[in-house]
Coordinates of C-alpha atoms and ligand atoms in Angstrom, one line a residue:
X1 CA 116.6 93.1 123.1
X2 CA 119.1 90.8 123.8
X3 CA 116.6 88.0 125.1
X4 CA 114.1 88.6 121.7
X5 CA 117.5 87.7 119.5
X6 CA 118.1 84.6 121.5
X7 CA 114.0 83.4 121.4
X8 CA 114.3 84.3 117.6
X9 CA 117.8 82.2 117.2
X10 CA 115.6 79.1 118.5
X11 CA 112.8 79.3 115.9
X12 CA 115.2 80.0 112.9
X13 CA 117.4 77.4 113.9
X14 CA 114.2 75.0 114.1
X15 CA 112.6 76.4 110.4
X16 CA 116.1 76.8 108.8
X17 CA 116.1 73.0 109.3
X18 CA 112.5 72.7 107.3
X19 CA 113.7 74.5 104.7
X20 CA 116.2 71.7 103.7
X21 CA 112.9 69.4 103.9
X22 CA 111.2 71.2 100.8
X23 CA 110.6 69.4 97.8
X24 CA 113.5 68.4 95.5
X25 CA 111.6 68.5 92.3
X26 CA 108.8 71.4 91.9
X27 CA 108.0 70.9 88.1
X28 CA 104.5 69.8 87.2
X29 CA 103.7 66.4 85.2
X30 CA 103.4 68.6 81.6
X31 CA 106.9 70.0 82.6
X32 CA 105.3 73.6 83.8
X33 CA 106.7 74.9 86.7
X34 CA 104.5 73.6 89.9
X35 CA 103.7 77.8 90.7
X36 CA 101.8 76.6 94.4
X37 CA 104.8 74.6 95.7
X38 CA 107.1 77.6 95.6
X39 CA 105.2 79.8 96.6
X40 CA 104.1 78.2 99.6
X41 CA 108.0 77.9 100.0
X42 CA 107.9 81.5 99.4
X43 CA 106.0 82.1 102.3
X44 CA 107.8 79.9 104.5
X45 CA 111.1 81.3 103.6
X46 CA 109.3 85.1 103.7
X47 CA 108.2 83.9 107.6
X48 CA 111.8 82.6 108.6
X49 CA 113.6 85.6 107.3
X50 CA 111.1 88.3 109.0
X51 CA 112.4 86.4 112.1
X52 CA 115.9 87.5 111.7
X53 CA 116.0 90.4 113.6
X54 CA 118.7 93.0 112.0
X55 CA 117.3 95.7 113.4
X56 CA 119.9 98.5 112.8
X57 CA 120.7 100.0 115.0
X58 CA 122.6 97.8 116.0
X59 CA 122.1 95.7 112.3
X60 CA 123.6 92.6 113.1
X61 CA 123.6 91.5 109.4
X62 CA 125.4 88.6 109.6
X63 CA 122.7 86.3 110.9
X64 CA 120.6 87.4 107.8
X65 CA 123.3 86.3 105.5
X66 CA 123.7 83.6 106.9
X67 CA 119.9 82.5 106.7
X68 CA 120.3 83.2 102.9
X69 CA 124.1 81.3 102.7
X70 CA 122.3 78.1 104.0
X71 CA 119.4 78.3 101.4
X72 CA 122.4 79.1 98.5
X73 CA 124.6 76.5 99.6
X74 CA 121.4 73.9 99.5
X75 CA 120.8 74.7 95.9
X76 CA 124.4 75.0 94.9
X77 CA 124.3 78.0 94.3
X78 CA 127.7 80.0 94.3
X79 CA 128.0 82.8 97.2
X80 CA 130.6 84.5 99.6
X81 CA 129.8 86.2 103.0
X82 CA 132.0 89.6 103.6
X83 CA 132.0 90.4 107.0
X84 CA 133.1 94.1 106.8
X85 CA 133.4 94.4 111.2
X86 CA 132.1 92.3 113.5
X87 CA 128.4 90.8 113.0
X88 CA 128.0 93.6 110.0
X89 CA 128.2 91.2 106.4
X90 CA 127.3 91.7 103.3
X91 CA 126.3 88.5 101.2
X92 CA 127.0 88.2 97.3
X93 CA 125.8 85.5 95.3
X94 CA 125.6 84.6 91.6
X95 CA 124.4 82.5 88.8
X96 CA 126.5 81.9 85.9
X97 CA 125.7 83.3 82.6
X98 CA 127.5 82.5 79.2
X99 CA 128.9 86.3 79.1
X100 CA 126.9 87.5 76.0
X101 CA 125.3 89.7 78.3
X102 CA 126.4 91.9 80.9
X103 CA 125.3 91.0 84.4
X104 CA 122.1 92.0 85.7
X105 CA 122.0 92.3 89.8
X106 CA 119.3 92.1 92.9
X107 CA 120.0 94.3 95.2
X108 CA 118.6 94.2 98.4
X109 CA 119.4 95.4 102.1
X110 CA 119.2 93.3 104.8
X111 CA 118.8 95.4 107.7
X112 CA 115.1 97.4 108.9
X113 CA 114.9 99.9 111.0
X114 CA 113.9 99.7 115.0
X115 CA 109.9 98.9 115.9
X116 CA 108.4 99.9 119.1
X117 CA 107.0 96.5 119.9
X118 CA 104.4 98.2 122.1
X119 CA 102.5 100.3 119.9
X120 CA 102.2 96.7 117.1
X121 CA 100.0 94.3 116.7
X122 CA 101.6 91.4 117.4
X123 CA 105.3 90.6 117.9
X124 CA 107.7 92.9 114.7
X125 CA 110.0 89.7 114.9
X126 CA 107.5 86.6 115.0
X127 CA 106.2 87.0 111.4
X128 CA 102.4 86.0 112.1
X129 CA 100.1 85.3 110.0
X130 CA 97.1 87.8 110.8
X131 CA 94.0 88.7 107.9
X132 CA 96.1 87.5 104.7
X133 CA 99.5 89.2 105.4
X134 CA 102.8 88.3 107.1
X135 CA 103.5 91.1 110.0
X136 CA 106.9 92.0 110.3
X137 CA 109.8 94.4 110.8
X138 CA 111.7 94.8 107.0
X139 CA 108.4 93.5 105.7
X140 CA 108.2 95.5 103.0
X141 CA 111.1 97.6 103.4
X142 CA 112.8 95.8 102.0
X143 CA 113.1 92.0 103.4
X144 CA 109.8 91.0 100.8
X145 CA 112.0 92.3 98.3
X146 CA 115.0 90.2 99.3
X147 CA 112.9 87.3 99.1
X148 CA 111.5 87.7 95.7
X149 CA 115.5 87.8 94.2
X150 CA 116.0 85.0 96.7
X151 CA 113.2 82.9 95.2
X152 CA 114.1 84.0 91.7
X153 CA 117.7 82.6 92.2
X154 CA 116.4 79.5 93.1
X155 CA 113.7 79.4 90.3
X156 CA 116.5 80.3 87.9
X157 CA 118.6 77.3 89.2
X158 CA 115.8 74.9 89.1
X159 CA 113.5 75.8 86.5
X160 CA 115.7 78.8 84.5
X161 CA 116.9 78.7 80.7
X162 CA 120.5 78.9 80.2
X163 CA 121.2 82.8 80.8
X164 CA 122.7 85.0 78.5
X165 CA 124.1 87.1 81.5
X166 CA 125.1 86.5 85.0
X167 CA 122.5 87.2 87.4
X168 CA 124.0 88.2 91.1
X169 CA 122.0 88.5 94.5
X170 CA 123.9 91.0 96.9
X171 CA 122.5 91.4 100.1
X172 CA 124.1 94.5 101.9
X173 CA 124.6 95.8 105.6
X174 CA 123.4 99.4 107.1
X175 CA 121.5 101.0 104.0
X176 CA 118.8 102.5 107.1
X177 CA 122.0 104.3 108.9
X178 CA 124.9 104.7 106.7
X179 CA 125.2 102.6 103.5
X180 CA 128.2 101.2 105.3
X181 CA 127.4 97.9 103.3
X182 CA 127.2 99.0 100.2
X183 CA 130.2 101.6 100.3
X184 CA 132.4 98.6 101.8
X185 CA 131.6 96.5 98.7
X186 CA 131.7 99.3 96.1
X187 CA 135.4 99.9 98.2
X188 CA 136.4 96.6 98.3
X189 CA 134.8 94.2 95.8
X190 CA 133.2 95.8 93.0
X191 CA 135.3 93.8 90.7
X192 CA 132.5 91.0 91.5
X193 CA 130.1 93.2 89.6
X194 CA 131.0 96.4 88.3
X195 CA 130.7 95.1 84.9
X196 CA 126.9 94.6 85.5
X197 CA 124.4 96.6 83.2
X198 CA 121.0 96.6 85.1
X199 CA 120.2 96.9 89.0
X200 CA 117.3 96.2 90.7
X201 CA 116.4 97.7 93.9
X202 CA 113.9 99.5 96.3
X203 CA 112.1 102.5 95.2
X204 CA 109.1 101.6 93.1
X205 CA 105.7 103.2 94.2
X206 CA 103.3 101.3 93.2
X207 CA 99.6 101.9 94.4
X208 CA 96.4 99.1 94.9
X209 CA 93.0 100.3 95.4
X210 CA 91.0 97.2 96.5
X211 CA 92.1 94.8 94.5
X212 CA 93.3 97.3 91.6
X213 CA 96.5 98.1 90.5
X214 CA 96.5 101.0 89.5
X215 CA 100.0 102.8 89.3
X216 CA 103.3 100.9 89.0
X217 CA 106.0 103.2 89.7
X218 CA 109.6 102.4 88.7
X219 CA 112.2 104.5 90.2
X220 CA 114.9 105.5 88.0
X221 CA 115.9 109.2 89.9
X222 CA 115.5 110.3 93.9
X223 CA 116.0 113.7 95.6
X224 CA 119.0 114.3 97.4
X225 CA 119.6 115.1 101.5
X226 CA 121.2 117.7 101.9
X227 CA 121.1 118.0 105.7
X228 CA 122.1 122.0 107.4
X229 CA 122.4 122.9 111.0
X230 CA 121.5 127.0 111.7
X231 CA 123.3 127.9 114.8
X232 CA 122.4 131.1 116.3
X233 CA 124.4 133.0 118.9
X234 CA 124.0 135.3 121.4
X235 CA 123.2 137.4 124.8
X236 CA 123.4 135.1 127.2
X237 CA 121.2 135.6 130.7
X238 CA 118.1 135.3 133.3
X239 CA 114.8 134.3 131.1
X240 CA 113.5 137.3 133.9
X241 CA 115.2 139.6 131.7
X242 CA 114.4 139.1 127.8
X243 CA 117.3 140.0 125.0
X244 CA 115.4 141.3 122.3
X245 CA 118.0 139.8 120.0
X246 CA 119.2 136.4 121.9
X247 CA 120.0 133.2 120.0
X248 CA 116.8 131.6 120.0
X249 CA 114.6 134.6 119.2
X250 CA 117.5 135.5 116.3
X251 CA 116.8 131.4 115.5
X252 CA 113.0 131.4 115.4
X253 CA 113.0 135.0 112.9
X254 CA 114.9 133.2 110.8
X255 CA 112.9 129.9 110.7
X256 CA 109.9 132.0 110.0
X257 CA 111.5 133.4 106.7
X258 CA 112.1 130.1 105.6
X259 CA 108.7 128.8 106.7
X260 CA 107.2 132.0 104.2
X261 CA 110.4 131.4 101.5
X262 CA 108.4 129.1 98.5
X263 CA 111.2 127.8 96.2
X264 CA 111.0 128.2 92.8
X265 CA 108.6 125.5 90.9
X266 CA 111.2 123.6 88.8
X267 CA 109.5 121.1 86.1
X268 CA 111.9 118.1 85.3
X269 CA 111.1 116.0 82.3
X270 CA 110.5 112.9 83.8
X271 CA 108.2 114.5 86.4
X272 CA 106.3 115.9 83.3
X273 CA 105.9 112.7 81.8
X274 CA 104.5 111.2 85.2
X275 CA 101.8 113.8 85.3
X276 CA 100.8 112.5 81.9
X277 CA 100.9 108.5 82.9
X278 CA 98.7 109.3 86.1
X279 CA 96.1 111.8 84.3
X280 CA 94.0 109.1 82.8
X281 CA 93.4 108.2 86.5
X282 CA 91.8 111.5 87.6
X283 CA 89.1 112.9 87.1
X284 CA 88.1 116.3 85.5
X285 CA 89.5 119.1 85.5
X286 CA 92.4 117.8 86.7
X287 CA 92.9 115.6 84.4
X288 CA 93.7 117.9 81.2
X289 CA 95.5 120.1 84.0
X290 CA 97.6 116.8 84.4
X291 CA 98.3 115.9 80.9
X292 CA 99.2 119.4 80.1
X293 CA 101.0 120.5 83.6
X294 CA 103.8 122.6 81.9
X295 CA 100.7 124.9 81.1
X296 CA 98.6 124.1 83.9
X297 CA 101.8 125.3 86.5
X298 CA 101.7 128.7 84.9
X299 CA 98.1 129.1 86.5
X300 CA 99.1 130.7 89.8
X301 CA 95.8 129.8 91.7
X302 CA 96.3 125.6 90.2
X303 CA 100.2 125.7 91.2
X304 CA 99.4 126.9 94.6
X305 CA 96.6 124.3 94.8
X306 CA 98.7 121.2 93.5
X307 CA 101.8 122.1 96.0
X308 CA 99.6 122.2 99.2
X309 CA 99.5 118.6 98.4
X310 CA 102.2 116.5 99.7
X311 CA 102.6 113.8 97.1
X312 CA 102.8 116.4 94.4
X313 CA 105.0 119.4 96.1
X314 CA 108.4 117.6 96.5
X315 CA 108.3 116.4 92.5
X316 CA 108.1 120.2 91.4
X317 CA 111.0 121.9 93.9
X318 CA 113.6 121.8 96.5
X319 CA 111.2 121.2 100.1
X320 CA 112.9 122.3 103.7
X321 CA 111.8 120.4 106.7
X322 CA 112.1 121.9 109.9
X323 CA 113.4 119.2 112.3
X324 CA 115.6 119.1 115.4
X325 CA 115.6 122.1 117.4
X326 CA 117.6 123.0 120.5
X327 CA 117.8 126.1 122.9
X328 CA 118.0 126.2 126.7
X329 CA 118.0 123.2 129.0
X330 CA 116.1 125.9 131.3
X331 CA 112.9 127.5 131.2
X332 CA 114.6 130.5 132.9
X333 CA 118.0 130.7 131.2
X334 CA 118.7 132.6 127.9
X335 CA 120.9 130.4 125.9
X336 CA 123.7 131.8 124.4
X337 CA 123.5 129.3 121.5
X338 CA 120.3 127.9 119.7
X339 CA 120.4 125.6 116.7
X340 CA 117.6 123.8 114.4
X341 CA 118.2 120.8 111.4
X342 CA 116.6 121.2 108.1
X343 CA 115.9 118.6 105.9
X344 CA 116.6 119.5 102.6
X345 CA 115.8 117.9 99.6
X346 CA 117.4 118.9 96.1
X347 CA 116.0 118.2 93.1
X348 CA 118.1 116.3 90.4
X349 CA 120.5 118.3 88.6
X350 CA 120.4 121.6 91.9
X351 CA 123.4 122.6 92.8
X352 CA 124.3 122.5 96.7
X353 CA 126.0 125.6 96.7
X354 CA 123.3 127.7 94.7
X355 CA 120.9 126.4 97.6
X356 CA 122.7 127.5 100.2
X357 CA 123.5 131.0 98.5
X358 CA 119.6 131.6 97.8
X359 CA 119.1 130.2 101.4
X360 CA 121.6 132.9 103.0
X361 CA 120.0 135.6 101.3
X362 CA 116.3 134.4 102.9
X363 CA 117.4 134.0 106.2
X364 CA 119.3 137.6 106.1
X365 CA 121.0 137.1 109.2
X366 CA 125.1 137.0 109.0
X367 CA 125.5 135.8 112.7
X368 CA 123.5 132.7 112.0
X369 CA 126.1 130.1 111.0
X370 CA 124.8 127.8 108.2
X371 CA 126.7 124.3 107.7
X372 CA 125.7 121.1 105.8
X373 CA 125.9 117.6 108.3
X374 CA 125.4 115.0 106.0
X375 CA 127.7 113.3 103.2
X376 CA 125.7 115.4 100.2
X377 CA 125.9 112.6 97.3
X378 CA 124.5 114.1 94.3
X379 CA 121.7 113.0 92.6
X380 CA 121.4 111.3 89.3
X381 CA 119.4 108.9 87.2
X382 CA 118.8 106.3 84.8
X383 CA 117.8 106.2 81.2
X384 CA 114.6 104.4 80.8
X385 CA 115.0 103.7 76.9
X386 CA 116.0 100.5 77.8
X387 CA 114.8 96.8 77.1
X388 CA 114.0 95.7 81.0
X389 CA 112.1 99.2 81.1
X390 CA 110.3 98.4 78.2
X391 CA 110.1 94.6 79.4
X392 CA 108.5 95.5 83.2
X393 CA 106.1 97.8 81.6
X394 CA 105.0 95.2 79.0
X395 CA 104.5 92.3 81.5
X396 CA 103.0 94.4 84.0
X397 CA 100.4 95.9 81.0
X398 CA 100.0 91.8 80.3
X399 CA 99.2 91.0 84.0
X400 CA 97.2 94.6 84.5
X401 CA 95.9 95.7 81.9
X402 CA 94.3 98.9 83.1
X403 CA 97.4 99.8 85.3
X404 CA 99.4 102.8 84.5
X405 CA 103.5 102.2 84.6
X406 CA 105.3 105.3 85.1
X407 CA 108.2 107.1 86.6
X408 CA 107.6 108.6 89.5
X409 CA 110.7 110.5 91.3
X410 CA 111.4 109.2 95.0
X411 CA 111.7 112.2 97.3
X412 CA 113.6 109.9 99.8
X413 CA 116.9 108.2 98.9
X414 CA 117.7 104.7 97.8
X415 CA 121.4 103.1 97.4
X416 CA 120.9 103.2 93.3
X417 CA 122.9 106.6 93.6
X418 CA 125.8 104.6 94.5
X419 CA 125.7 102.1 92.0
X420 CA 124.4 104.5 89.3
X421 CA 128.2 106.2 89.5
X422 CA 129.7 102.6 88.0
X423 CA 127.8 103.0 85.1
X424 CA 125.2 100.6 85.7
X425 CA 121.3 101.0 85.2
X426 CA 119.8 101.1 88.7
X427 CA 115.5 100.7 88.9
X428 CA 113.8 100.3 91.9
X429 CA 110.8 98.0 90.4
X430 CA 109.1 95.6 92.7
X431 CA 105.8 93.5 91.9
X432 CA 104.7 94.4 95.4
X433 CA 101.5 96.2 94.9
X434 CA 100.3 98.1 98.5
X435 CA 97.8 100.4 99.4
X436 CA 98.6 103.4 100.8
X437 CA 97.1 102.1 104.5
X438 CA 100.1 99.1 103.5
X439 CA 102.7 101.9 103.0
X440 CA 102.1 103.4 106.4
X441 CA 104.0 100.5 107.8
X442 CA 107.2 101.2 106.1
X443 CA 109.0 102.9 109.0
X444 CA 106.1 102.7 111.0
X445 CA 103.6 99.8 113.2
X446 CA 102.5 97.0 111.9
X447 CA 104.7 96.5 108.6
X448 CA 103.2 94.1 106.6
X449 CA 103.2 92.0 103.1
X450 CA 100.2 89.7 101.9
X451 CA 100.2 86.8 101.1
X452 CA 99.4 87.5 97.6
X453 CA 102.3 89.5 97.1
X454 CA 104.4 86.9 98.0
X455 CA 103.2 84.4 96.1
X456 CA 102.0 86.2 92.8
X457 CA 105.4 88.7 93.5
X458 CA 107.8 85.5 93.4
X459 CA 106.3 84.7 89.5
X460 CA 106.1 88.0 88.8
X461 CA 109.5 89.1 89.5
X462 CA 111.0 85.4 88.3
X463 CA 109.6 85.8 85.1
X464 CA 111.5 89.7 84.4
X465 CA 114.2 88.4 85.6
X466 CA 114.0 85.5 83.7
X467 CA 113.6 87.1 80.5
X468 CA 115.8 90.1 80.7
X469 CA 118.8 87.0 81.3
X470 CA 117.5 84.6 78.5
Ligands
ZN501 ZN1 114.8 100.3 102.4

């Protein structure tokens, strides 16, 4: 690990000095913006952050905010690093508006998760250039991302009207372990942007088939984690001589209900109204059973159908996975103890407490101790009667026309949540359209962004921004 940081240190240092070699003036002889020249900078810049290695853990952030301080400071634009605890930073920086408007900020996180360099490609921390994409830890979670609100900062410095509204770039620290980042700031320095109105982060699902767009998915609600350990006890003794009730067999009964327990079908609104959006794409019958779902769920044989699906199931009801389990370090010793993690997900608006009741009464076992291990942060969402909703779904509509914009509820978590609770409008839009071979990267080998993404995502996401600050 250690030597991979230093070989990576070399080339950024090398490319970071490039990157003050670009071109000074990028506008076209009619006064258009010259689109190719930044986003072959784009690509460049896409290439040298992928090679800043934050995996997390251990994160290392800092080297990542200081690969976006060098490009602010270049540009003049206006930016602070905060290093929270040693080589963990968050970076904040911001163009002025004239205040008419409140601000509007790009949130991004700068670390990824680990890669198993084995089982890729190529190298997670070269950023090649392999079959028109760039390969690369973070690629799309969420470092393309980062560098679409880095390029729109510069476009907006360069190229931009005179904004109505302040638009801010925060890049933040440990969103794949802890949020550590983004609570220290929310701790510590929100009054740099508490006042903003709109946030834009990860979450959208959006979904290419060939070269088709066909959904665009903004995020504006997630399910919440709400994390239990079961802990069994009991009869200890030789494995020669079985206890009909020990820990583990206690532990495996009561994993069994909850493998047979089906939670109630709950129909939110905005799940409703994604059913609608994505009907027109299916075919028959599904797709009246899809623009009429409240109806269509009321069919036993149909719900039971739609929820063996995985992409449907966790939008209609709280889902438990079965994860860690533990018993006896010995093939022949009965453990007196034996526990198993679930992974629960709540719906918006579900009550941790009512879960756990209705759970207690499945598992019908009073020696099985239940208790929740995470920080439980409950869910909420954003109002999508607003003007950038309305502007993303009208420029996407003008550059697809036959795509289908909708709101489609995460069922993992994103850091809006947090920044939801100051009052401010938190998306997760992105003009990164993947295919769901693309998506299997995310977490897993071979993470990847085309090219066109980057390039066509740096105007795309420019000219929202753009607007939405006039
Ligand atoms: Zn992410």
């Amino acid at each position: 690990m250690a030597r991979r940081n230093n070989r990576i240190c070399v080339i950024c240092g090398l490319l970071a000095t490039l990157v003050l070699a670009l071109p000074t003036s990028a506008r076209a002889q009619n006064g258009a913006i010259d689109w190719p020249r930044y986003q072959d900078m784009a690509v460049d810049l896409m290439q040298q952050y992928l090679r800043v290695n934050t995996s997390n853990p251990p994160g290392n952030e800092i080297e990542a905010a200081k690969f976006f301080k060098k490009i602010f400071d270049q540009y003049g634009i206006e930016n602070e690093i905060f290093e929270f605890k040693p080589s963990r930073a968050n970076i904040i920086a911001r163009l002025k508006g004239n205040g008419s408007k409140r601000p509007i900020i790009l949130l991004s996180h700068m670390d990824v998760v680990t890669a198993e360099p084995a089982s890729w490609e190529v190298d997670p921390f070269a950023a090649v250039i392999k079959n028109g994409a760039i390969y690369g830890r973070g690629a799309l979670d969420m470092k393309g991302e980062g560098l679409l609100h880095l390029m729109t900062m510069i476009l907006l410095k360069r190229e931009g009207p005179a904004l109505s509204r302040d638009v801010i770039f925060l890049g933040t620290a440990d969103e794949e372990v802890n949020d550590e980042g983004s609570l220290w700031m929310i701790a510590n320095k929100a009054d740099l942007f508490k006042n903003a109105e709109y946030l834009l982060t990860e979450g959208g699902d959006n979904l290419l088939e060939g070269d088709q767009v066909k959904i665009v998915g903004v995020d504006v609600a997630e399910k919440a984690p709400f994390w239990l350990r079961l802990t069994a006890t009991g009869l200890p003794g030789h494995g020669s001589r079985p206890v009909a009730d020990s820990a583990t067999n206690r532990l495996i009964r009561a994993m069994n209900r909850i493998l047979d327990w089906e939670t109630p079908v709950k129909l939110l609104p905005a799940v409703e109204q994604y059913f609608k959006d994505i009907a027109a794409l299916q075919p028959e019958p599904l797709r009246s059973r899809f623009a009429n779902i409240r109806e269509a769920l009321k069919d036993p044989v149909f719900a039971k159908a739609l929820a063996s699906q995985r992409e449907f199931n966790f939008l209609l009801r709280n889902t438990i996975s079965i994860t860690m389990l533990s018993g006896s370090k010995q093939t022949n010793v009965i453990p007196n103890a034996a526990t198993c993690n679930l992974d629960v997900r709540l719906l918006p608006g579900e009550s941790p407490d009512d879960f756990l009741k209705a759970l207690t009464e499945v598992i019908a076992d009073p020696t099985i101790k239940i208790e929740n291990v995470n920080r439980f942060k409950p869910p909420n969402s954003s109002p999508i009667n607003t003007e950038l909703f309305s502007l993303i779904a009208r420029k996407t509509k003008e550059n697809y026309p036959t795509a289908v914009v909708t709101t489609k509820m995460l069922s993992g978590y994103t850091e809006s949540q947090l920044y939801r609770q100051l009052g401010i409008v938190a998306y997760g839009w992105v003009p990164i359209y993947t295919t769901a071979e693309e998506d299997e990267g995310v977490h897993g080998n071979n993470e990847r962004i085309s090219l066109r993404n980057v390039r066509q995502g740096t105007r795309e996401f420019y000219e929202v921004v753009k607007d939405i600050s006039r």
